[in-house]
Amino acid sequence: IQCLGEYADTLQIQTPHTREIEQGPRGQYSYLVRSTAKYECPFFGPDGKLRRRRVQATELGSAFAYEVSGNDTYLLTNEHVASWPEVTDTFHRIDGVQDGCKRVEDKLRIVRDERDDYEPGQTPLQRVAVEPLLDAAILKANQRLSALPYRVGKSAGLRQGNAVEVRGFPLGVMQAVSSGKIVNPYDRDQEQGWDHVDFVIDALLSEGNSGSPVLALSCRTRELELVGMYHAGYKGHGALNVVVGIDQLVDFMHKKK
């Protein structure tokens, strides 16, 4: 099969070495993150007195480990997976939490699946840095985790028709590998206070995939390369999803600020 340009239009021409990585334990570089927050919400009781109730909110998303340093591992995910607003209002809405509630606690953990309630088996994570414009966040685990075994590619080298692979946790139910094609290599995203350049793919993804690594196959090496991070989908169109190009994320990933 001919491979023209920077990246391939099919994933079938990958080397046996890459196939082996993807099928084995080194292919487990994506993790399911559960982000929880507790909010204190004011309300008036039947006696007219001001009272407070606590409400918990939960978000599930994907993250991928990209650097192991000593006994620490750094992971990348979406800012909207890793952060919660200080106070809920019209612009910072959370399902099941009324406007005007204040955040009093939040936690980030790696879990096995959405039903994983065994806390000693979970991996606690700390937020190291967030970049809201890129919808990106760096997390740290105080232990060595399996990290992405591929090199960082160039999202500027992508073109229409290139094949991509996405490894994450759709709906937080299970780890899954989805594949698709690039339908548009350049899309400026200025929705919801974001400001970055995306590319659009037709892989079927869902909410739990937020923060998943997106990989393309290099024509030169026939190995996978990291080209972006999935961050949002078009409402009502399951097969149109936008990915933040890796070119804008590399600096943030290395500087961690």
PDB file of C-alpha atoms in Angstrom:
ATOM      1  CA  ILE A   1       0.000   0.000   0.000  1.00  0.00           C
ATOM      2  CA  GLN A   2       1.381   3.391  -0.988  1.00  0.00           C
ATOM      3  CA  CYS A   3       1.835   5.933   1.791  1.00  0.00           C
ATOM      4  CA  LEU A   4       2.053   9.522   0.592  1.00  0.00           C
ATOM      5  CA  GLY A   5       2.635  12.565   2.773  1.00  0.00           C
ATOM      6  CA  GLU A   6       3.320  12.631   6.501  1.00  0.00           C
ATOM      7  CA  TYR A   7       0.599  10.230   7.701  1.00  0.00           C
ATOM      8  CA  ALA A   8      -1.139   7.146   6.315  1.00  0.00           C
ATOM      9  CA  ASP A   9      -4.738   6.790   5.135  1.00  0.00           C
ATOM     10  CA  THR A  10      -4.920   3.292   6.638  1.00  0.00           C
ATOM     11  CA  LEU A  11      -3.752   1.762   9.920  1.00  0.00           C
ATOM     12  CA  GLN A  12      -3.184  -1.627   8.261  1.00  0.00           C
ATOM     13  CA  ILE A  13       0.401  -0.829   7.264  1.00  0.00           C
ATOM     14  CA  GLN A  14       1.721  -0.491  10.830  1.00  0.00           C
ATOM     15  CA  THR A  15       4.811  -2.492  11.788  1.00  0.00           C
ATOM     16  CA  PRO A  16       4.481  -5.824  13.660  1.00  0.00           C
ATOM     17  CA  HIS A  17       6.242  -4.057  16.576  1.00  0.00           C
ATOM     18  CA  THR A  18       3.436  -1.443  16.835  1.00  0.00           C
ATOM     19  CA  ARG A  19       0.762  -4.135  16.568  1.00  0.00           C
ATOM     20  CA  GLU A  20       2.462  -6.023  19.404  1.00  0.00           C
ATOM     21  CA  ILE A  21       2.507  -2.887  21.622  1.00  0.00           C
ATOM     22  CA  GLU A  22      -1.180  -2.171  20.942  1.00  0.00           C
ATOM     23  CA  GLN A  23      -2.221  -5.733  21.848  1.00  0.00           C
ATOM     24  CA  GLY A  24       0.011  -6.100  24.922  1.00  0.00           C
ATOM     25  CA  PRO A  25       0.405  -4.482  28.377  1.00  0.00           C
ATOM     26  CA  ARG A  26       2.392  -1.525  26.954  1.00  0.00           C
ATOM     27  CA  GLY A  27      -0.791  -0.534  25.085  1.00  0.00           C
ATOM     28  CA  GLN A  28      -2.450   0.294  28.434  1.00  0.00           C
ATOM     29  CA  TYR A  29      -1.363   3.953  28.543  1.00  0.00           C
ATOM     30  CA  SER A  30      -4.914   5.389  28.737  1.00  0.00           C
ATOM     31  CA  TYR A  31      -6.699   5.608  32.081  1.00  0.00           C
ATOM     32  CA  LEU A  32     -10.240   6.263  33.266  1.00  0.00           C
ATOM     33  CA  VAL A  33     -10.400   9.327  35.522  1.00  0.00           C
ATOM     34  CA  ARG A  34     -13.244   9.971  37.943  1.00  0.00           C
ATOM     35  CA  SER A  35     -13.496  13.601  38.980  1.00  0.00           C
ATOM     36  CA  THR A  36     -15.834  14.371  41.902  1.00  0.00           C
ATOM     37  CA  ALA A  37     -16.763  17.629  43.584  1.00  0.00           C
ATOM     38  CA  LYS A  38     -18.920  18.513  46.589  1.00  0.00           C
ATOM     39  CA  TYR A  39     -20.907  21.751  46.511  1.00  0.00           C
ATOM     40  CA  GLU A  40     -22.598  23.591  49.339  1.00  0.00           C
ATOM     41  CA  CYS A  41     -25.932  24.994  48.190  1.00  0.00           C
ATOM     42  CA  PRO A  42     -27.895  27.629  50.161  1.00  0.00           C
ATOM     43  CA  PHE A  43     -31.705  27.355  50.479  1.00  0.00           C
ATOM     44  CA  PHE A  44     -34.490  28.589  52.738  1.00  0.00           C
ATOM     45  CA  GLY A  45     -36.192  26.085  55.044  1.00  0.00           C
ATOM     46  CA  PRO A  46     -39.962  26.055  55.812  1.00  0.00           C
ATOM     47  CA  ASP A  47     -39.252  28.342  58.797  1.00  0.00           C
ATOM     48  CA  GLY A  48     -37.717  30.982  56.489  1.00  0.00           C
ATOM     49  CA  LYS A  49     -34.194  30.373  57.819  1.00  0.00           C
ATOM     50  CA  LEU A  50     -31.211  30.108  55.487  1.00  0.00           C
ATOM     51  CA  ARG A  51     -29.833  26.581  55.344  1.00  0.00           C
ATOM     52  CA  ARG A  52     -27.217  24.666  53.340  1.00  0.00           C
ATOM     53  CA  ARG A  53     -27.233  21.292  51.681  1.00  0.00           C
ATOM     54  CA  ARG A  54     -24.325  19.388  50.127  1.00  0.00           C
ATOM     55  CA  VAL A  55     -24.565  18.028  46.611  1.00  0.00           C
ATOM     56  CA  GLN A  56     -22.018  15.793  44.865  1.00  0.00           C
ATOM     57  CA  ALA A  57     -21.191  15.986  41.153  1.00  0.00           C
ATOM     58  CA  THR A  58     -19.221  13.394  39.171  1.00  0.00           C
ATOM     59  CA  GLU A  59     -17.496  13.474  35.790  1.00  0.00           C
ATOM     60  CA  LEU A  60     -15.787  10.575  33.997  1.00  0.00           C
ATOM     61  CA  GLY A  61     -13.121  11.110  31.355  1.00  0.00           C
ATOM     62  CA  SER A  62      -9.981   9.627  29.862  1.00  0.00           C
ATOM     63  CA  ALA A  63      -6.355  10.632  30.476  1.00  0.00           C
ATOM     64  CA  PHE A  64      -3.101   9.307  29.050  1.00  0.00           C
ATOM     65  CA  ALA A  65       0.283   9.013  30.726  1.00  0.00           C
ATOM     66  CA  TYR A  66       3.020  10.684  28.681  1.00  0.00           C
ATOM     67  CA  GLU A  67       5.989  11.096  31.047  1.00  0.00           C
ATOM     68  CA  VAL A  68       7.461   9.075  33.914  1.00  0.00           C
ATOM     69  CA  SER A  69       9.891  11.008  36.106  1.00  0.00           C
ATOM     70  CA  GLY A  70      11.376   9.176  39.113  1.00  0.00           C
ATOM     71  CA  ASN A  71       8.368   7.680  40.898  1.00  0.00           C
ATOM     72  CA  ASP A  72       5.886  10.180  39.423  1.00  0.00           C
ATOM     73  CA  THR A  73       3.799   9.894  36.256  1.00  0.00           C
ATOM     74  CA  TYR A  74       2.349  12.872  34.368  1.00  0.00           C
ATOM     75  CA  LEU A  75      -0.914  12.521  32.467  1.00  0.00           C
ATOM     76  CA  LEU A  76      -2.786  14.778  30.056  1.00  0.00           C
ATOM     77  CA  THR A  77      -6.562  15.203  29.951  1.00  0.00           C
ATOM     78  CA  ASN A  78      -9.188  17.877  29.302  1.00  0.00           C
ATOM     79  CA  GLU A  79      -9.561  20.841  31.630  1.00  0.00           C
ATOM     80  CA  HIS A  80     -13.326  20.192  31.654  1.00  0.00           C
ATOM     81  CA  VAL A  81     -12.634  16.685  33.045  1.00  0.00           C
ATOM     82  CA  ALA A  82     -10.151  17.811  35.715  1.00  0.00           C
ATOM     83  CA  SER A  83     -11.573  21.120  36.996  1.00  0.00           C
ATOM     84  CA  TRP A  84     -14.784  22.278  38.623  1.00  0.00           C
ATOM     85  CA  PRO A  85     -16.049  25.886  38.893  1.00  0.00           C
ATOM     86  CA  GLU A  86     -15.574  27.603  42.265  1.00  0.00           C
ATOM     87  CA  VAL A  87     -19.217  28.722  42.193  1.00  0.00           C
ATOM     88  CA  THR A  88     -22.018  27.534  39.883  1.00  0.00           C
ATOM     89  CA  ASP A  89     -23.770  30.180  37.783  1.00  0.00           C
ATOM     90  CA  THR A  90     -25.286  30.694  34.309  1.00  0.00           C
ATOM     91  CA  PHE A  91     -21.916  30.179  32.600  1.00  0.00           C
ATOM     92  CA  HIS A  92     -20.704  27.342  34.862  1.00  0.00           C
ATOM     93  CA  ARG A  93     -23.632  24.932  34.959  1.00  0.00           C
ATOM     94  CA  ILE A  94     -23.376  21.442  36.456  1.00  0.00           C
ATOM     95  CA  ASP A  95     -26.121  18.825  36.071  1.00  0.00           C
ATOM     96  CA  GLY A  96     -27.995  18.361  39.343  1.00  0.00           C
ATOM     97  CA  VAL A  97     -26.413  21.401  41.023  1.00  0.00           C
ATOM     98  CA  GLN A  98     -28.339  24.682  41.233  1.00  0.00           C
ATOM     99  CA  ASP A  99     -26.793  28.096  40.511  1.00  0.00           C
ATOM    100  CA  GLY A 100     -25.083  29.858  43.418  1.00  0.00           C
ATOM    101  CA  CYS A 101     -23.475  26.769  45.011  1.00  0.00           C
ATOM    102  CA  LYS A 102     -19.870  26.897  46.298  1.00  0.00           C
ATOM    103  CA  ARG A 103     -17.313  24.120  45.780  1.00  0.00           C
ATOM    104  CA  VAL A 104     -16.036  22.805  49.112  1.00  0.00           C
ATOM    105  CA  GLU A 105     -14.130  19.676  48.013  1.00  0.00           C
ATOM    106  CA  ASP A 106     -12.915  17.916  44.882  1.00  0.00           C
ATOM    107  CA  LYS A 107     -11.035  14.692  44.097  1.00  0.00           C
ATOM    108  CA  LEU A 108      -9.399  13.102  41.071  1.00  0.00           C
ATOM    109  CA  ARG A 109      -8.771   9.367  40.862  1.00  0.00           C
ATOM    110  CA  ILE A 110      -7.936   6.671  38.331  1.00  0.00           C
ATOM    111  CA  VAL A 111     -10.651   4.002  38.504  1.00  0.00           C
ATOM    112  CA  ARG A 112     -11.231   0.701  36.691  1.00  0.00           C
ATOM    113  CA  ASP A 113     -14.739   1.520  35.450  1.00  0.00           C
ATOM    114  CA  GLU A 114     -17.817   3.597  36.363  1.00  0.00           C
ATOM    115  CA  ARG A 115     -18.839   1.099  39.069  1.00  0.00           C
ATOM    116  CA  ASP A 116     -15.433   1.025  40.809  1.00  0.00           C
ATOM    117  CA  ASP A 117     -16.164   2.043  44.422  1.00  0.00           C
ATOM    118  CA  TYR A 118     -13.198   0.310  46.076  1.00  0.00           C
ATOM    119  CA  GLU A 119     -11.168   3.362  47.093  1.00  0.00           C
ATOM    120  CA  PRO A 120      -7.941   1.554  48.204  1.00  0.00           C
ATOM    121  CA  GLY A 121      -7.621   0.150  44.654  1.00  0.00           C
ATOM    122  CA  GLN A 122      -7.900   3.586  43.013  1.00  0.00           C
ATOM    123  CA  THR A 123      -4.971   5.868  42.139  1.00  0.00           C
ATOM    124  CA  PRO A 124      -5.200   9.438  43.529  1.00  0.00           C
ATOM    125  CA  LEU A 125      -4.205  12.230  41.125  1.00  0.00           C
ATOM    126  CA  GLN A 126      -3.121  15.833  41.688  1.00  0.00           C
ATOM    127  CA  ARG A 127      -3.742  18.739  39.318  1.00  0.00           C
ATOM    128  CA  VAL A 128      -0.382  20.178  38.251  1.00  0.00           C
ATOM    129  CA  ALA A 129      -1.478  22.754  35.645  1.00  0.00           C
ATOM    130  CA  VAL A 130      -4.582  23.755  33.671  1.00  0.00           C
ATOM    131  CA  GLU A 131      -4.920  25.686  30.424  1.00  0.00           C
ATOM    132  CA  PRO A 132      -8.612  26.545  29.866  1.00  0.00           C
ATOM    133  CA  LEU A 133      -8.061  28.038  26.375  1.00  0.00           C
ATOM    134  CA  LEU A 134      -6.717  24.676  25.177  1.00  0.00           C
ATOM    135  CA  ASP A 135      -9.168  22.676  27.342  1.00  0.00           C
ATOM    136  CA  ALA A 136      -6.082  20.882  28.720  1.00  0.00           C
ATOM    137  CA  ALA A 137      -4.930  19.787  32.171  1.00  0.00           C
ATOM    138  CA  ILE A 138      -1.836  17.997  33.468  1.00  0.00           C
ATOM    139  CA  LEU A 139      -2.305  15.530  36.322  1.00  0.00           C
ATOM    140  CA  LYS A 140       0.272  13.698  38.416  1.00  0.00           C
ATOM    141  CA  ALA A 141       0.187  10.237  39.988  1.00  0.00           C
ATOM    142  CA  ASN A 142       2.742   9.548  42.749  1.00  0.00           C
ATOM    143  CA  GLN A 143       3.610   6.184  41.213  1.00  0.00           C
ATOM    144  CA  ARG A 144       5.019   4.759  37.984  1.00  0.00           C
ATOM    145  CA  LEU A 145       2.311   4.014  35.423  1.00  0.00           C
ATOM    146  CA  SER A 146       2.550   2.587  31.920  1.00  0.00           C
ATOM    147  CA  ALA A 147       3.107   5.606  29.625  1.00  0.00           C
ATOM    148  CA  LEU A 148       2.578   6.306  25.924  1.00  0.00           C
ATOM    149  CA  PRO A 149       5.273   4.314  24.082  1.00  0.00           C
ATOM    150  CA  TYR A 150       5.153   6.433  20.894  1.00  0.00           C
ATOM    151  CA  ARG A 151       6.790   9.655  19.810  1.00  0.00           C
ATOM    152  CA  VAL A 152       4.923  12.961  19.600  1.00  0.00           C
ATOM    153  CA  GLY A 153       3.974  13.749  15.998  1.00  0.00           C
ATOM    154  CA  LYS A 154       2.965  16.951  14.184  1.00  0.00           C
ATOM    155  CA  SER A 155      -0.699  17.831  13.800  1.00  0.00           C
ATOM    156  CA  ALA A 156       0.267  20.338  11.056  1.00  0.00           C
ATOM    157  CA  GLY A 157       1.226  17.328   8.895  1.00  0.00           C
ATOM    158  CA  LEU A 158      -2.297  15.846   8.944  1.00  0.00           C
ATOM    159  CA  ARG A 159      -4.542  15.977   5.907  1.00  0.00           C
ATOM    160  CA  GLN A 160      -8.060  14.950   4.918  1.00  0.00           C
ATOM    161  CA  GLY A 161      -8.461  11.177   4.691  1.00  0.00           C
ATOM    162  CA  ASN A 162      -5.660  10.287   7.139  1.00  0.00           C
ATOM    163  CA  ALA A 163      -6.549   7.393   9.468  1.00  0.00           C
ATOM    164  CA  VAL A 164      -6.592   7.919  13.249  1.00  0.00           C
ATOM    165  CA  GLU A 165      -6.900   5.732  16.327  1.00  0.00           C
ATOM    166  CA  VAL A 166      -8.394   6.862  19.647  1.00  0.00           C
ATOM    167  CA  ARG A 167      -7.814   4.935  22.891  1.00  0.00           C
ATOM    168  CA  GLY A 168     -10.109   5.868  25.775  1.00  0.00           C
ATOM    169  CA  PHE A 169     -13.111   4.948  27.898  1.00  0.00           C
ATOM    170  CA  PRO A 170     -16.425   5.622  26.113  1.00  0.00           C
ATOM    171  CA  LEU A 171     -19.158   6.390  28.694  1.00  0.00           C
ATOM    172  CA  GLY A 172     -16.661   5.320  31.388  1.00  0.00           C
ATOM    173  CA  VAL A 173     -17.800   1.744  30.844  1.00  0.00           C
ATOM    174  CA  MET A 174     -14.708   0.063  29.347  1.00  0.00           C
ATOM    175  CA  GLN A 175     -11.419   0.676  27.606  1.00  0.00           C
ATOM    176  CA  ALA A 176     -11.942   0.816  23.847  1.00  0.00           C
ATOM    177  CA  VAL A 177      -9.981   1.589  20.703  1.00  0.00           C
ATOM    178  CA  SER A 178     -11.934   3.532  18.072  1.00  0.00           C
ATOM    179  CA  SER A 179     -10.715   4.394  14.607  1.00  0.00           C
ATOM    180  CA  GLY A 180     -11.774   6.836  11.917  1.00  0.00           C
ATOM    181  CA  LYS A 181     -10.601   9.362   9.361  1.00  0.00           C
ATOM    182  CA  ILE A 182      -9.793  13.046   9.377  1.00  0.00           C
ATOM    183  CA  VAL A 183     -12.681  14.864   7.699  1.00  0.00           C
ATOM    184  CA  ASN A 184     -11.224  18.365   8.197  1.00  0.00           C
ATOM    185  CA  PRO A 185      -7.576  18.994   9.188  1.00  0.00           C
ATOM    186  CA  TYR A 186      -8.139  22.588  10.391  1.00  0.00           C
ATOM    187  CA  ASP A 187     -10.956  23.951  12.543  1.00  0.00           C
ATOM    188  CA  ARG A 188     -10.621  27.012  14.805  1.00  0.00           C
ATOM    189  CA  ASP A 189     -12.524  26.382  18.054  1.00  0.00           C
ATOM    190  CA  GLN A 190     -13.709  29.439  19.984  1.00  0.00           C
ATOM    191  CA  GLU A 191     -16.749  27.866  21.654  1.00  0.00           C
ATOM    192  CA  GLN A 192     -17.348  28.113  25.421  1.00  0.00           C
ATOM    193  CA  GLY A 193     -14.307  30.313  26.087  1.00  0.00           C
ATOM    194  CA  TRP A 194     -11.870  27.981  24.275  1.00  0.00           C
ATOM    195  CA  ASP A 195      -9.374  29.208  21.693  1.00  0.00           C
ATOM    196  CA  HIS A 196      -7.353  26.617  19.803  1.00  0.00           C
ATOM    197  CA  VAL A 197      -6.979  24.878  16.465  1.00  0.00           C
ATOM    198  CA  ASP A 198      -8.645  21.483  16.130  1.00  0.00           C
ATOM    199  CA  PHE A 199      -8.968  18.831  13.476  1.00  0.00           C
ATOM    200  CA  VAL A 200     -12.267  17.010  12.930  1.00  0.00           C
ATOM    201  CA  ILE A 201     -12.537  13.206  12.839  1.00  0.00           C
ATOM    202  CA  ASP A 202     -15.404  10.804  12.126  1.00  0.00           C
ATOM    203  CA  ALA A 203     -14.524   8.167  14.801  1.00  0.00           C
ATOM    204  CA  LEU A 204     -17.556   7.247  16.901  1.00  0.00           C
ATOM    205  CA  LEU A 205     -16.760   8.655  20.354  1.00  0.00           C
ATOM    206  CA  SER A 206     -18.767   9.480  23.466  1.00  0.00           C
ATOM    207  CA  GLU A 207     -18.505  11.524  26.671  1.00  0.00           C
ATOM    208  CA  GLY A 208     -16.082   9.291  28.575  1.00  0.00           C
ATOM    209  CA  ASN A 209     -13.624   9.657  25.672  1.00  0.00           C
ATOM    210  CA  SER A 210     -12.858  13.286  26.641  1.00  0.00           C
ATOM    211  CA  GLY A 211      -9.070  13.523  27.090  1.00  0.00           C
ATOM    212  CA  SER A 212      -8.242  10.439  24.978  1.00  0.00           C
ATOM    213  CA  PRO A 213      -5.009  10.372  22.961  1.00  0.00           C
ATOM    214  CA  VAL A 214      -5.481  10.505  19.175  1.00  0.00           C
ATOM    215  CA  LEU A 215      -2.814   8.689  17.139  1.00  0.00           C
ATOM    216  CA  ALA A 216      -1.915   8.627  13.449  1.00  0.00           C
ATOM    217  CA  LEU A 217       0.428   6.308  11.533  1.00  0.00           C
ATOM    218  CA  SER A 218       3.671   7.844  10.265  1.00  0.00           C
ATOM    219  CA  CYS A 219       4.441   7.075   6.590  1.00  0.00           C
ATOM    220  CA  ARG A 220       8.164   7.232   7.367  1.00  0.00           C
ATOM    221  CA  THR A 221       8.348   4.791  10.298  1.00  0.00           C
ATOM    222  CA  ARG A 222       4.988   2.949   9.949  1.00  0.00           C
ATOM    223  CA  GLU A 223       4.584   3.472  13.693  1.00  0.00           C
ATOM    224  CA  LEU A 224       1.880   5.364  15.564  1.00  0.00           C
ATOM    225  CA  GLU A 225       2.476   8.954  16.698  1.00  0.00           C
ATOM    226  CA  LEU A 226       0.531  11.178  19.090  1.00  0.00           C
ATOM    227  CA  VAL A 227      -1.197  13.889  17.025  1.00  0.00           C
ATOM    228  CA  GLY A 228      -3.862  15.253  19.384  1.00  0.00           C
ATOM    229  CA  MET A 229      -6.258  14.952  22.312  1.00  0.00           C
ATOM    230  CA  TYR A 230     -10.005  14.444  21.825  1.00  0.00           C
ATOM    231  CA  HIS A 231     -11.996  17.152  23.539  1.00  0.00           C
ATOM    232  CA  ALA A 232     -15.563  17.618  22.228  1.00  0.00           C
ATOM    233  CA  GLY A 233     -18.224  16.425  19.824  1.00  0.00           C
ATOM    234  CA  TYR A 234     -20.864  18.183  17.779  1.00  0.00           C
ATOM    235  CA  LYS A 235     -24.250  17.937  19.542  1.00  0.00           C
ATOM    236  CA  GLY A 236     -26.477  15.374  17.881  1.00  0.00           C
ATOM    237  CA  HIS A 237     -23.719  14.161  15.527  1.00  0.00           C
ATOM    238  CA  GLY A 238     -21.942  11.145  17.042  1.00  0.00           C
ATOM    239  CA  ALA A 239     -19.603  10.850  14.058  1.00  0.00           C
ATOM    240  CA  LEU A 240     -18.217  14.416  14.112  1.00  0.00           C
ATOM    241  CA  ASN A 241     -15.654  14.955  16.841  1.00  0.00           C
ATOM    242  CA  VAL A 242     -13.010  17.619  17.374  1.00  0.00           C
ATOM    243  CA  VAL A 243      -9.440  17.034  18.524  1.00  0.00           C
ATOM    244  CA  VAL A 244      -6.971  19.603  19.878  1.00  0.00           C
ATOM    245  CA  GLY A 245      -3.878  19.400  17.654  1.00  0.00           C
ATOM    246  CA  ILE A 246      -0.732  18.243  19.461  1.00  0.00           C
ATOM    247  CA  ASP A 247       1.357  21.150  18.099  1.00  0.00           C
ATOM    248  CA  GLN A 248      -0.381  23.491  20.567  1.00  0.00           C
ATOM    249  CA  LEU A 249      -0.120  21.100  23.516  1.00  0.00           C
ATOM    250  CA  VAL A 250       3.580  20.115  23.400  1.00  0.00           C
ATOM    251  CA  ASP A 251       4.867  23.240  25.170  1.00  0.00           C
ATOM    252  CA  PHE A 252       2.270  22.922  27.930  1.00  0.00           C
ATOM    253  CA  MET A 253       3.057  19.210  28.383  1.00  0.00           C
ATOM    254  CA  HIS A 254       6.787  19.809  28.830  1.00  0.00           C
ATOM    255  CA  LYS A 255       6.735  23.060  30.817  1.00  0.00           C
ATOM    256  CA  LYS A 256       3.776  21.883  32.955  1.00  0.00           C
ATOM    257  CA  LYS A 257       2.551  25.452  33.457  1.00  0.00           C
TER     258      LYS A 257
END
